[in-house]
Amino acid sequence: MKPSLALPALLLVLAGPAHGAADPETVARGKYLAAAGDCVACHTAPDGRPYAGGRAVESPFGDIYSSNITPDRKFGIGDYSLEDFSRAVRLGVRKDGAQLYPAMPYPSYAKISDADIAALYAFFMNGIEAVPQAAPKTALAWPFSMRWGVKFWNWAFAPEGVSAHAEAPDPLGRGRYLVESLGHCGSCHTPRGLAFQEKGYGADDEHFLAGAEIGGWPTPSLRAGGSGRGLPQWSEDDIVEFLATGRNRFGAVVGEMELVITHSTSQLTEADNRAIATFLKSLPAHADTSAAAPAAAPDTAQRLTAAKVDVNSGERLYLDNCNACHFVDGKGAPPAFPPLAGNTLVEAESPSGVIHVILSGARLPSTPRAPSDIAMPNFDWRLSDDEVAKIASFVRSSWGNRGDAVTADQVAKIRKEIGKVKPSAAPDVK
Ligand code: HEC
Ligand code: HEC
Ligand code: HEC
C-alpha cells in the first residue's frame, strides 16, 4: 500500500460526511428533488439561512414553525437515519416519535418513491451546510398543542403508500407523480374540508386541484381539461411557460405562487414542466362549464378612447393609473406587462387578489429562463378605498371579464391586513 495515497483518502474519510458515502450523482439528484418539493420555501425563515427552519407556516390553529433540516446533529436532522428521515417526510413522524402537524405536507410526500427519498436524504446529509441554530418552538393552543391528536387526523384523512406512477416513463404518469407527491400542488389548490384536510389527494378525486383560497387570496383551479374559463383556455405550452418563468400571455404570477415558481418549478427541466402540464390538461374541468374565452370585447377600448370619460369613474381612474402598462384593450404587453382581460386573478370569484395587487404592487420573479426585474408599483399611498374599488370593479367587468363589483369596505379590510403583515421576503437561495 502506498501511504502517499492512503493518507489523503483517510483524511477525506475523517473530514467527510458521517452519513455514509453518498455519490455526487445521488446528491445532485436529491438537490433536484428538493427543488421539486420546494423544501426551501417553508424551511427558510425570511432573511434566514437556507433550510435552518423558523418560517411560520400559517394554519387556522396558529402559526407552526418549520424545523431546522440542515445536517446539524443538535439543532437539525444530523442524527436522522434514512429510516428516520423517510418516516418524517412520508408519514409525519419525528425521530422522537412525536407527530408533525400537516403544515408539513407529508400527506402528499407519502407518495414519494423509496429511491427519491434516498436521494433526498443524501442531499440533506451531504449537500447542504449544517446550521447550529434552534428553530422557534411551535406553541398552539390546547387541544391542538397535543401532537398525538394528529394520529386520528392521519387515520381519517392522510393517504398512504407510494405513488403507482413513481417510475412512470410517460409524461402523463410522470406529471401525475410530480404534482401529487413532491409538488404538493394540492396543499394550496385543493379546497379544504372542516378538519382542514384537503378534499382529495389525487387525480381520482374530483375535488383535487379544484381551486381554493389561502391567506385570503384566491388559488385558481388547476383542472385544465375540457372547456370553461381559466386554465382550460391555456395550452400545454402556456402552462410550461408559466411554470418556468412566472408569466405568459394570460397573466403573471403574484402572491404565494411566486415562491413556488422561484424555488421550484423554474428549476425543473423543460421535460418535467411539460409532464406537469400534460397531467393538468388531463383533469376534466370542474362544474363551471360557462362558455369559452371572452371575445376581447372591443366596446371597453372604445369607451376608454371616447372623448368624454366621467372624471370620477372607474374608466377615468384606470386611464390615469393603469393604462400606461395594461392599455385600453386590457391586453397589456406580455410577458412584461400581463393582460387583465381574461386573467384568472382579475376574474376570480374573490376580488382579494386584485385588491392586494393594486394596493401593494407586485414584482415578477427573475428565473433562469426569464431573468428580469419588472415591477408593478403600489398604489396604496395614492388611491383611496373608494378609488381602488372603482378601478377593481372596472377591470373585473371590462373586456369580457365577468367578476362582481368591489366595495370600498372590501378594500378597507385588505388595506388593514396589509398594514399588519410585513412583506414576506423570498429566501435568497440558489
Ligand atoms: C408547506 C411548508 C413545508 C414544505 C414545503 C416542507 N416542509 Fe418540512 N416541515 C414543515 C413544518 C411546518 C414542519 C414542522 C411541523 C411540526 O413541528 O409539527 C416540518 C418538519 C419537517 C421535518 C421534521 C424535522 C424535525 O425533526 O422536526 C423534516 C425532516 C422535514 N420537514 C423535511 C422536509 C423536506 C425534505 C421537504 C421537501 C421535500 C419539506 N420538509 C418541505 C413545513 C414544510
Ligand atoms: C408601470 C407599469 C404598471 C402600472 C402603471 C400598473 N401595472 Fe399592473 N402590473 C404591472 C406588472 C409588471 C405586473 C406583473 C407583476 C407580477 O406579476 O409580479 C402587473 C400585474 C398586475 C395584476 C396581476 C396580474 C396577474 O396576472 O396576476 C393586476 C390585477 C394589475 N397589474 C392591475 C393593475 C391596475 C388595476 C393598475 C392601475 C391601478 C395597474 N395594474 C398599474 C405593471 C403595471
Ligand atoms: C403555497 C401555495 C401554492 C402552491 C404550493 C402551489 N400554488 Fe399554484 N398558485 C397559488 C396561488 C395563490 C395562485 C394565484 C396567483 C397567480 O395566479 O399568480 C397560483 C396560480 C397558479 C397557476 C396559474 C393559474 C391561473 O389560472 O392563473 C398555475 C398554472 C399554478 N398555480 C400551478 C401550480 C402547480 C403546478 C403547483 C405544484 C407544482 C402549484 N401551483 C403549487 C398558490 C400555490
Coordinates of C-alpha atoms and ligand atoms in Angstrom, one line a residue:
M1 CA 0.0 0.0 0.0
K2 CA 1.3 3.4 -0.8
P3 CA 1.0 5.7 2.2
S4 CA 1.0 8.8 0.0
L5 CA -2.3 7.7 -1.4
A6 CA -3.8 6.2 1.7
L7 CA -3.3 9.3 3.8
P8 CA -5.3 11.7 1.8
A9 CA -8.0 9.1 1.5
L10 CA -8.1 8.6 5.3
L11 CA -8.3 12.4 5.8
L12 CA -11.1 12.6 3.4
V13 CA -13.0 9.9 5.4
L14 CA -12.4 11.7 8.7
A15 CA -13.4 15.1 7.4
G16 CA -16.1 13.9 5.1
P17 CA -19.8 13.3 5.7
A18 CA -20.6 11.0 8.6
H19 CA -23.7 9.7 6.8
G20 CA -22.2 7.1 4.6
A21 CA -20.5 7.9 1.3
A22 CA -23.1 9.3 -1.0
D23 CA -22.0 9.5 -4.6
P24 CA -22.2 13.0 -6.0
E25 CA -24.7 11.9 -8.6
T26 CA -27.2 10.9 -6.0
V27 CA -26.6 14.1 -4.1
A28 CA -27.3 16.1 -7.2
R29 CA -30.5 14.2 -7.9
G30 CA -31.5 14.8 -4.3
K31 CA -30.9 18.5 -4.8
Y32 CA -33.2 18.5 -7.9
L33 CA -35.9 16.6 -6.0
A34 CA -35.7 19.1 -3.1
A35 CA -36.4 21.8 -5.7
A36 CA -39.3 19.8 -7.0
G37 CA -40.6 19.6 -3.4
D38 CA -39.9 23.3 -2.7
C39 CA -38.5 22.3 0.7
V40 CA -36.5 25.6 0.9
A41 CA -39.6 27.8 0.7
C42 CA -41.0 26.6 4.1
H43 CA -37.8 25.6 5.8
T44 CA -36.1 29.0 5.4
A45 CA -37.1 32.0 7.6
P46 CA -37.2 35.4 6.0
D47 CA -33.6 36.6 5.9
G48 CA -32.6 33.2 7.5
R49 CA -30.0 30.6 6.4
P50 CA -31.2 28.1 3.9
Y51 CA -33.1 25.1 5.5
A52 CA -32.4 26.3 9.0
G53 CA -36.2 26.5 9.6
G54 CA -38.1 29.1 11.6
R55 CA -40.5 30.2 8.9
A56 CA -44.0 30.5 10.4
V57 CA -46.5 28.4 8.3
E58 CA -50.0 29.7 8.9
S59 CA -52.8 27.4 9.9
P60 CA -56.2 28.0 11.3
F61 CA -54.9 26.9 14.7
G62 CA -52.0 29.2 14.8
D63 CA -48.5 29.6 13.4
I64 CA -46.5 26.4 13.0
Y65 CA -42.7 26.9 12.8
S66 CA -40.8 24.8 10.3
S67 CA -37.9 22.7 11.6
N68 CA -34.2 23.1 11.1
I69 CA -33.5 20.4 8.5
T70 CA -29.8 21.0 8.0
P71 CA -27.4 18.2 9.0
D72 CA -26.6 19.8 12.3
R73 CA -26.7 17.0 14.9
K74 CA -28.1 19.1 17.8
F75 CA -30.5 21.5 16.1
G76 CA -31.1 19.9 12.8
I77 CA -31.6 16.4 11.5
G78 CA -28.0 15.3 11.5
D79 CA -28.7 12.3 13.6
Y80 CA -31.6 11.1 11.5
S81 CA -31.0 7.8 9.7
L82 CA -32.5 7.2 6.3
E83 CA -35.3 5.3 8.0
D84 CA -36.0 8.3 10.4
F85 CA -35.9 10.7 7.5
S86 CA -38.3 8.6 5.5
R87 CA -40.8 8.4 8.4
A88 CA -40.7 12.2 9.0
V89 CA -41.1 13.1 5.3
R90 CA -43.6 10.5 4.3
L91 CA -45.5 9.7 7.5
G92 CA -45.1 12.9 9.5
V93 CA -43.5 11.2 12.5
R94 CA -40.5 12.9 14.1
K95 CA -37.4 10.9 15.2
D96 CA -38.5 11.2 18.9
G97 CA -41.9 9.7 17.9
A98 CA -43.9 12.9 18.1
Q99 CA -46.4 13.6 15.3
L100 CA -45.7 16.5 12.9
Y101 CA -48.5 18.8 12.1
P102 CA -49.8 18.5 8.5
A103 CA -48.4 22.1 7.9
M104 CA -45.6 19.9 6.7
P105 CA -47.1 18.4 3.5
Y106 CA -46.4 14.8 4.4
P107 CA -49.9 13.7 3.2
S108 CA -48.6 14.5 -0.3
Y109 CA -45.0 13.4 0.3
A110 CA -46.3 10.0 1.3
K111 CA -46.3 9.2 -2.4
I112 CA -42.6 9.9 -2.9
S113 CA -40.8 6.7 -4.1
D114 CA -38.1 4.9 -2.0
A115 CA -35.4 5.8 -4.5
D116 CA -36.3 9.5 -4.4
I117 CA -36.4 9.5 -0.6
A118 CA -32.9 8.0 -0.5
A119 CA -31.6 10.7 -2.9
L120 CA -33.3 13.5 -0.9
Y121 CA -31.6 12.1 2.2
A122 CA -28.2 12.0 0.5
F123 CA -28.7 15.7 -0.4
F124 CA -29.8 16.8 3.0
M125 CA -26.9 15.0 4.8
N126 CA -24.2 15.8 2.3
G127 CA -25.2 18.7 0.1
I128 CA -26.0 21.5 2.5
E129 CA -24.3 23.3 5.3
A130 CA -25.2 22.4 8.9
V131 CA -26.6 25.5 10.7
P132 CA -26.3 25.2 14.5
Q133 CA -29.3 27.2 15.4
A134 CA -32.6 26.3 17.1
A135 CA -35.8 26.9 15.2
P136 CA -38.5 28.6 17.3
K137 CA -40.9 26.2 19.1
T138 CA -44.4 25.9 17.9
A139 CA -46.9 26.6 20.7
L140 CA -50.5 26.0 19.6
A141 CA -53.4 26.5 22.0
W142 CA -55.0 23.4 23.6
P143 CA -56.2 21.0 22.2
F144 CA -54.0 21.4 19.2
S145 CA -50.9 21.6 21.4
M146 CA -51.3 17.8 21.8
R147 CA -49.5 16.3 18.9
W148 CA -50.8 12.8 19.4
G149 CA -54.2 14.1 18.3
V150 CA -52.8 14.3 14.8
K151 CA -52.7 10.5 14.8
F152 CA -56.5 10.5 14.5
W153 CA -56.4 13.1 11.7
N154 CA -53.9 10.9 9.8
W155 CA -56.1 7.8 10.4
A156 CA -59.1 9.7 8.9
F157 CA -57.5 11.6 6.1
A158 CA -53.9 11.0 5.2
P159 CA -53.4 8.8 2.2
E160 CA -50.8 6.2 2.5
G161 CA -48.5 4.5 0.1
V162 CA -46.0 5.3 -2.6
S163 CA -47.5 6.5 -5.9
A164 CA -48.0 3.9 -8.5
H165 CA -46.6 6.4 -11.0
A166 CA -43.3 7.0 -9.3
E167 CA -41.3 5.3 -12.1
A168 CA -43.7 6.2 -14.9
P169 CA -41.8 6.6 -18.2
D170 CA -44.7 8.6 -19.9
P171 CA -45.2 12.3 -19.4
L172 CA -48.8 11.8 -18.1
G173 CA -47.6 9.4 -15.3
R174 CA -44.5 11.5 -14.5
G175 CA -46.6 14.6 -14.3
R176 CA -49.1 12.9 -12.0
Y177 CA -46.3 11.8 -9.7
L178 CA -44.7 15.2 -9.5
V179 CA -47.9 17.1 -8.9
E180 CA -49.4 14.6 -6.4
S181 CA -46.2 13.9 -4.4
L182 CA -43.3 16.3 -4.4
G183 CA -45.1 19.3 -5.9
H184 CA -47.8 19.2 -3.2
C185 CA -49.8 21.5 -5.5
G186 CA -53.0 20.4 -3.8
S187 CA -51.9 21.9 -0.5
C188 CA -52.9 25.3 -2.0
H189 CA -55.0 24.4 -5.0
T190 CA -57.4 21.8 -3.4
P191 CA -60.3 23.0 -1.3
R192 CA -60.2 22.1 2.3
G193 CA -62.7 20.3 4.5
L194 CA -63.8 21.0 8.0
A195 CA -60.8 19.4 9.6
F196 CA -58.6 21.4 7.3
Q197 CA -57.9 18.2 5.3
E198 CA -57.6 18.6 1.5
K199 CA -60.8 17.3 -0.1
G200 CA -58.8 15.0 -2.3
Y201 CA -55.2 14.0 -2.6
G202 CA -55.1 12.6 -6.1
A203 CA -56.3 12.6 -9.6
D204 CA -59.1 10.1 -8.8
D205 CA -60.9 12.7 -6.8
E206 CA -63.0 15.4 -8.5
H207 CA -62.1 17.9 -5.8
F208 CA -58.4 17.5 -6.4
L209 CA -56.9 20.9 -7.5
A210 CA -60.4 22.3 -8.0
G211 CA -59.4 25.7 -6.5
A212 CA -59.3 27.2 -3.0
E213 CA -58.3 30.2 -1.0
I214 CA -55.2 30.7 1.1
G215 CA -54.3 33.6 3.3
G216 CA -57.3 35.5 1.8
W217 CA -56.0 35.0 -1.8
P218 CA -58.0 33.0 -4.4
T219 CA -56.0 30.0 -5.7
P220 CA -57.4 29.1 -9.1
S221 CA -58.5 25.6 -10.2
L222 CA -55.7 23.7 -12.0
R223 CA -58.1 21.3 -13.7
A224 CA -57.1 22.4 -17.1
G225 CA -59.0 19.9 -19.3
G226 CA -62.3 20.5 -21.1
S227 CA -63.7 23.9 -21.7
G228 CA -64.6 26.8 -19.5
R229 CA -62.7 29.8 -18.1
G230 CA -59.3 30.0 -16.6
L231 CA -56.8 27.2 -17.1
P232 CA -58.8 25.2 -19.7
Q233 CA -58.0 28.1 -22.1
W234 CA -54.3 27.7 -21.5
S235 CA -52.4 25.4 -23.9
E236 CA -49.8 23.0 -22.6
D237 CA -47.1 25.5 -23.8
D238 CA -48.8 28.3 -21.9
I239 CA -48.6 26.2 -18.7
V240 CA -45.0 25.3 -19.3
E241 CA -44.1 28.9 -19.8
F242 CA -45.8 30.0 -16.6
L243 CA -44.1 27.3 -14.5
A244 CA -40.7 28.1 -16.0
T245 CA -40.9 31.9 -16.0
G246 CA -43.9 33.1 -13.9
R247 CA -45.6 34.7 -16.9
N248 CA -47.3 34.0 -20.1
R249 CA -49.9 35.6 -22.5
F250 CA -52.6 35.2 -19.9
G251 CA -51.1 36.7 -16.8
A252 CA -48.2 36.9 -14.4
V253 CA -47.6 35.3 -11.1
V254 CA -48.4 37.1 -7.8
G255 CA -48.7 36.1 -4.2
E256 CA -47.8 32.7 -2.7
M257 CA -47.3 31.1 -6.1
E258 CA -44.2 33.3 -6.6
L259 CA -42.2 31.2 -4.1
V260 CA -43.3 28.0 -6.0
I261 CA -42.1 29.5 -9.3
T262 CA -38.8 30.9 -7.9
H263 CA -37.6 28.0 -5.9
S264 CA -39.3 25.0 -7.5
T265 CA -40.8 25.0 -11.0
S266 CA -38.4 27.4 -12.6
Q267 CA -35.6 25.0 -11.5
L268 CA -37.2 21.9 -13.2
T269 CA -36.3 20.6 -16.6
E270 CA -38.5 21.5 -19.5
A271 CA -39.5 17.9 -19.8
D272 CA -40.8 17.8 -16.2
N273 CA -42.7 21.0 -16.5
R274 CA -44.2 19.6 -19.7
A275 CA -45.2 16.5 -17.9
I276 CA -46.9 18.6 -15.2
A277 CA -48.8 20.5 -17.9
T278 CA -49.8 17.2 -19.7
F279 CA -51.2 15.9 -16.4
L280 CA -53.1 19.1 -15.6
K281 CA -54.6 19.1 -19.1
S282 CA -55.8 15.5 -18.4
L283 CA -58.0 16.6 -15.5
P284 CA -61.6 17.4 -16.6
A285 CA -62.6 21.0 -15.6
H286 CA -64.9 21.3 -12.6
A287 CA -68.6 22.1 -12.8
D288 CA -68.1 25.6 -14.1
T289 CA -68.7 25.0 -17.8
S290 CA -69.6 28.6 -18.6
A291 CA -68.8 29.3 -22.2
A292 CA -65.4 29.8 -23.7
A293 CA -63.0 32.7 -23.8
P294 CA -64.3 36.2 -23.7
A295 CA -64.0 37.5 -27.2
A296 CA -62.0 40.6 -26.3
A297 CA -65.0 42.8 -26.3
P298 CA -64.0 45.9 -28.3
D299 CA -66.5 48.2 -26.6
T300 CA -64.4 48.7 -23.4
A301 CA -61.5 50.1 -25.5
Q302 CA -63.9 52.2 -27.5
R303 CA -65.4 53.6 -24.3
L304 CA -62.0 54.4 -22.9
T305 CA -60.8 56.2 -26.0
A306 CA -64.1 58.1 -26.4
A307 CA -63.6 61.9 -26.0
K308 CA -65.5 62.1 -22.7
V309 CA -65.0 59.9 -19.7
D310 CA -66.5 60.7 -16.4
V311 CA -64.0 62.4 -14.2
N312 CA -64.5 60.2 -11.1
S313 CA -65.4 57.0 -12.9
G314 CA -63.5 53.6 -12.9
E315 CA -62.7 54.3 -16.5
R316 CA -61.0 57.6 -15.8
L317 CA -59.1 56.2 -12.8
Y318 CA -57.9 53.3 -15.0
L319 CA -56.7 55.7 -17.7
D320 CA -54.8 57.8 -15.2
N321 CA -53.2 55.0 -13.2
C322 CA -53.1 51.7 -15.2
N323 CA -53.3 52.4 -18.9
A324 CA -49.6 53.1 -19.3
C325 CA -48.8 49.4 -18.8
H326 CA -52.0 47.5 -19.3
F327 CA -53.5 49.6 -22.2
V328 CA -57.0 50.4 -23.3
D329 CA -57.6 47.0 -24.7
G330 CA -56.6 45.3 -21.4
K331 CA -54.2 43.1 -23.2
G332 CA -51.0 44.6 -21.6
A333 CA -47.7 43.7 -23.3
P334 CA -46.9 40.2 -22.2
P335 CA -44.5 38.8 -21.0
A336 CA -43.5 42.2 -19.4
F337 CA -47.0 43.6 -18.6
P338 CA -49.7 41.0 -18.1
P339 CA -53.1 41.3 -19.7
L340 CA -56.0 42.0 -17.4
A341 CA -58.6 40.7 -20.0
G342 CA -59.4 37.0 -19.4
N343 CA -57.0 37.0 -16.4
T344 CA -57.8 34.4 -13.8
L345 CA -56.8 36.5 -10.8
V346 CA -58.8 39.5 -12.0
E347 CA -61.9 37.5 -12.7
A348 CA -61.7 35.3 -9.6
E349 CA -64.8 35.0 -7.5
S350 CA -62.9 36.6 -4.6
P351 CA -61.6 40.1 -5.5
S352 CA -59.0 40.0 -2.8
G353 CA -56.1 39.1 -5.2
V354 CA -56.8 42.2 -7.4
I355 CA -57.2 44.4 -4.4
H356 CA -53.9 43.2 -2.9
V357 CA -52.0 43.8 -6.2
I358 CA -53.4 47.3 -6.7
L359 CA -52.6 48.3 -3.1
S360 CA -49.2 46.6 -2.7
G361 CA -47.9 46.3 -6.2
A362 CA -46.1 43.2 -7.4
R363 CA -42.7 42.1 -8.7
L364 CA -42.1 39.5 -11.3
P365 CA -39.6 36.8 -10.1
S366 CA -36.4 36.6 -12.0
T367 CA -36.0 33.0 -13.3
P368 CA -33.3 31.2 -15.3
R369 CA -35.4 31.3 -18.4
A370 CA -36.6 34.9 -17.9
P371 CA -34.1 36.9 -15.9
S372 CA -35.6 40.3 -15.4
D373 CA -36.8 42.7 -12.7
I374 CA -40.1 44.2 -13.7
A375 CA -42.4 45.6 -11.2
M376 CA -45.9 47.0 -10.8
P377 CA -45.9 50.0 -8.4
N378 CA -48.0 50.1 -5.3
F379 CA -51.0 52.4 -5.2
D380 CA -51.9 52.3 -1.5
W381 CA -50.4 55.8 -0.9
R382 CA -52.1 57.3 -3.9
L383 CA -55.6 55.9 -4.2
S384 CA -58.5 55.9 -1.6
D385 CA -60.5 52.8 -0.8
D386 CA -63.3 54.1 -3.0
E387 CA -61.0 54.7 -5.9
V388 CA -59.4 51.3 -5.7
A389 CA -62.9 49.8 -5.5
K390 CA -63.9 51.7 -8.7
I391 CA -60.8 50.6 -10.6
A392 CA -61.1 47.0 -9.4
S393 CA -64.8 46.9 -10.3
F394 CA -63.9 48.3 -13.7
V395 CA -61.2 45.8 -14.6
R396 CA -63.3 42.9 -13.3
S397 CA -66.2 43.8 -15.6
S398 CA -64.5 45.0 -18.8
W399 CA -63.1 43.4 -21.9
G400 CA -65.5 40.5 -21.4
N401 CA -64.4 39.8 -17.8
R402 CA -67.1 38.6 -15.5
G403 CA -66.2 39.4 -11.9
D404 CA -68.6 41.1 -9.4
A405 CA -68.2 44.7 -8.3
V406 CA -65.9 45.6 -5.4
T407 CA -66.9 47.7 -2.5
A408 CA -64.8 50.3 -0.6
D409 CA -65.3 48.2 2.6
Q410 CA -63.7 45.2 1.0
V411 CA -60.7 47.4 0.1
A412 CA -60.5 48.9 3.6
K413 CA -60.4 45.4 5.1
I414 CA -57.4 44.3 2.9
R415 CA -55.6 47.6 3.4
K416 CA -55.7 47.0 7.1
E417 CA -54.4 43.4 6.7
I418 CA -51.6 44.5 4.6
G419 CA -50.6 47.2 7.2
K420 CA -50.2 44.4 9.7
V421 CA -48.0 41.9 7.8
K422 CA -44.5 42.6 6.7
P423 CA -44.0 41.6 3.1
S424 CA -42.6 38.0 3.3
A425 CA -39.2 38.2 1.8
A426 CA -38.4 35.3 -0.5
P427 CA -35.5 33.3 0.8
D428 CA -32.4 34.1 -1.3
V429 CA -31.0 30.7 -2.1
K430 CA -29.8 29.0 -5.2
Ligands
HEC1 C1 -45.6 23.9 3.2 C2 -44.4 24.0 4.0 C3 -43.4 22.9 4.0 C4 -42.8 22.3 3.0 C5 -43.0 22.6 1.5 C6 -41.8 21.3 3.5 N1 -41.9 21.3 4.9 FE1 -40.9 20.1 6.1 N2 -41.9 20.9 7.7 C7 -42.7 22.0 7.7 C8 -43.2 22.3 9.0 C9 -44.1 23.4 9.4 C10 -42.5 21.4 9.9 C11 -42.7 21.3 11.4 C12 -44.0 20.7 11.7 C13 -44.2 20.5 13.2 O1 -43.4 21.0 14.0 O2 -45.2 19.8 13.5 C14 -41.7 20.5 9.0 C15 -40.9 19.4 9.5 C16 -40.1 18.7 8.7 C17 -39.2 17.6 9.2 C18 -39.1 17.1 10.7 C19 -37.9 17.5 11.3 C20 -37.9 17.6 12.9 O3 -37.2 16.8 13.5 O4 -38.7 18.4 13.4 C21 -38.5 17.1 8.2 C22 -37.4 16.0 8.2 C23 -38.9 17.9 7.0 N3 -39.9 18.8 7.4 C24 -38.4 17.7 5.7 C25 -38.9 18.3 4.6 C26 -38.4 18.1 3.3 C27 -37.3 17.1 2.9 C28 -39.2 18.8 2.4 C29 -39.2 18.9 0.9 C30 -39.3 17.6 0.2 C31 -40.1 19.6 3.3 N4 -39.9 19.3 4.6 C32 -41.0 20.6 2.8 C33 -43.2 22.6 6.5 C34 -42.8 22.3 5.2
HEC2 C1 -45.6 50.7 -14.5 C2 -46.4 49.7 -15.1 C3 -47.7 49.3 -14.4 C4 -48.8 50.1 -14.0 C5 -48.9 51.6 -14.0 C6 -49.8 49.2 -13.5 N1 -49.3 47.9 -13.6 FE1 -50.4 46.3 -13.0 N2 -48.8 45.1 -13.5 C7 -47.6 45.5 -14.0 C8 -46.6 44.4 -14.0 C9 -45.2 44.5 -14.4 C10 -47.3 43.3 -13.4 C11 -46.7 41.9 -13.2 C12 -46.2 41.9 -11.8 C13 -46.2 40.5 -11.2 O1 -46.8 39.6 -11.7 O2 -45.5 40.3 -10.2 C14 -48.6 43.8 -13.1 C15 -49.6 43.0 -12.6 C16 -50.9 43.3 -12.4 C17 -52.0 42.5 -12.0 C18 -51.8 41.0 -11.7 C19 -52.0 40.2 -13.0 C20 -51.8 38.7 -12.9 O3 -51.7 38.1 -13.9 O4 -51.6 38.2 -11.8 C21 -53.1 43.2 -11.9 C22 -54.5 42.7 -11.5 C23 -52.8 44.6 -12.2 N3 -51.4 44.6 -12.5 C24 -53.7 45.6 -12.3 C25 -53.3 46.9 -12.4 C26 -54.1 48.1 -12.1 C27 -55.6 48.0 -11.8 C28 -53.4 49.2 -12.3 C29 -53.8 50.6 -12.0 C30 -54.3 50.9 -10.7 C31 -52.0 48.8 -12.7 N4 -52.0 47.4 -12.7 C32 -51.0 49.6 -12.9 C33 -47.3 46.8 -14.4 C34 -48.1 47.9 -14.1
HEC3 C1 -48.1 27.9 -1.5 C2 -49.3 27.8 -2.2 C3 -49.2 27.2 -3.6 C4 -48.6 26.0 -4.0 C5 -47.9 25.0 -3.2 C6 -48.9 26.0 -5.5 N1 -49.6 27.1 -5.9 FE1 -50.1 27.5 -7.9 N2 -50.9 29.3 -7.3 C7 -51.0 29.7 -6.0 C8 -51.7 31.0 -6.0 C9 -52.0 31.8 -4.7 C10 -52.0 31.3 -7.3 C11 -52.7 32.5 -7.8 C12 -51.8 33.6 -8.1 C13 -51.3 33.8 -9.5 O1 -52.1 33.4 -10.4 O2 -50.3 34.3 -9.7 C14 -51.5 30.2 -8.1 C15 -51.6 30.1 -9.5 C16 -51.2 29.0 -10.3 C17 -51.3 28.9 -11.7 C18 -51.9 30.0 -12.6 C19 -53.4 29.7 -12.8 C20 -54.2 30.7 -13.5 O3 -55.3 30.4 -13.9 O4 -53.8 31.9 -13.5 C21 -50.8 27.7 -12.1 C22 -50.7 27.2 -13.5 C23 -50.3 27.1 -10.9 N3 -50.5 27.9 -9.8 C24 -49.7 25.8 -10.9 C25 -49.2 25.2 -9.7 C26 -48.6 23.9 -9.7 C27 -48.4 23.0 -10.9 C28 -48.2 23.7 -8.4 C29 -47.4 22.5 -7.9 C30 -46.1 22.2 -8.5 C31 -48.6 24.8 -7.6 N4 -49.3 25.7 -8.4 C32 -48.4 24.9 -6.2 C33 -50.5 29.1 -4.8 C34 -49.8 27.9 -4.8

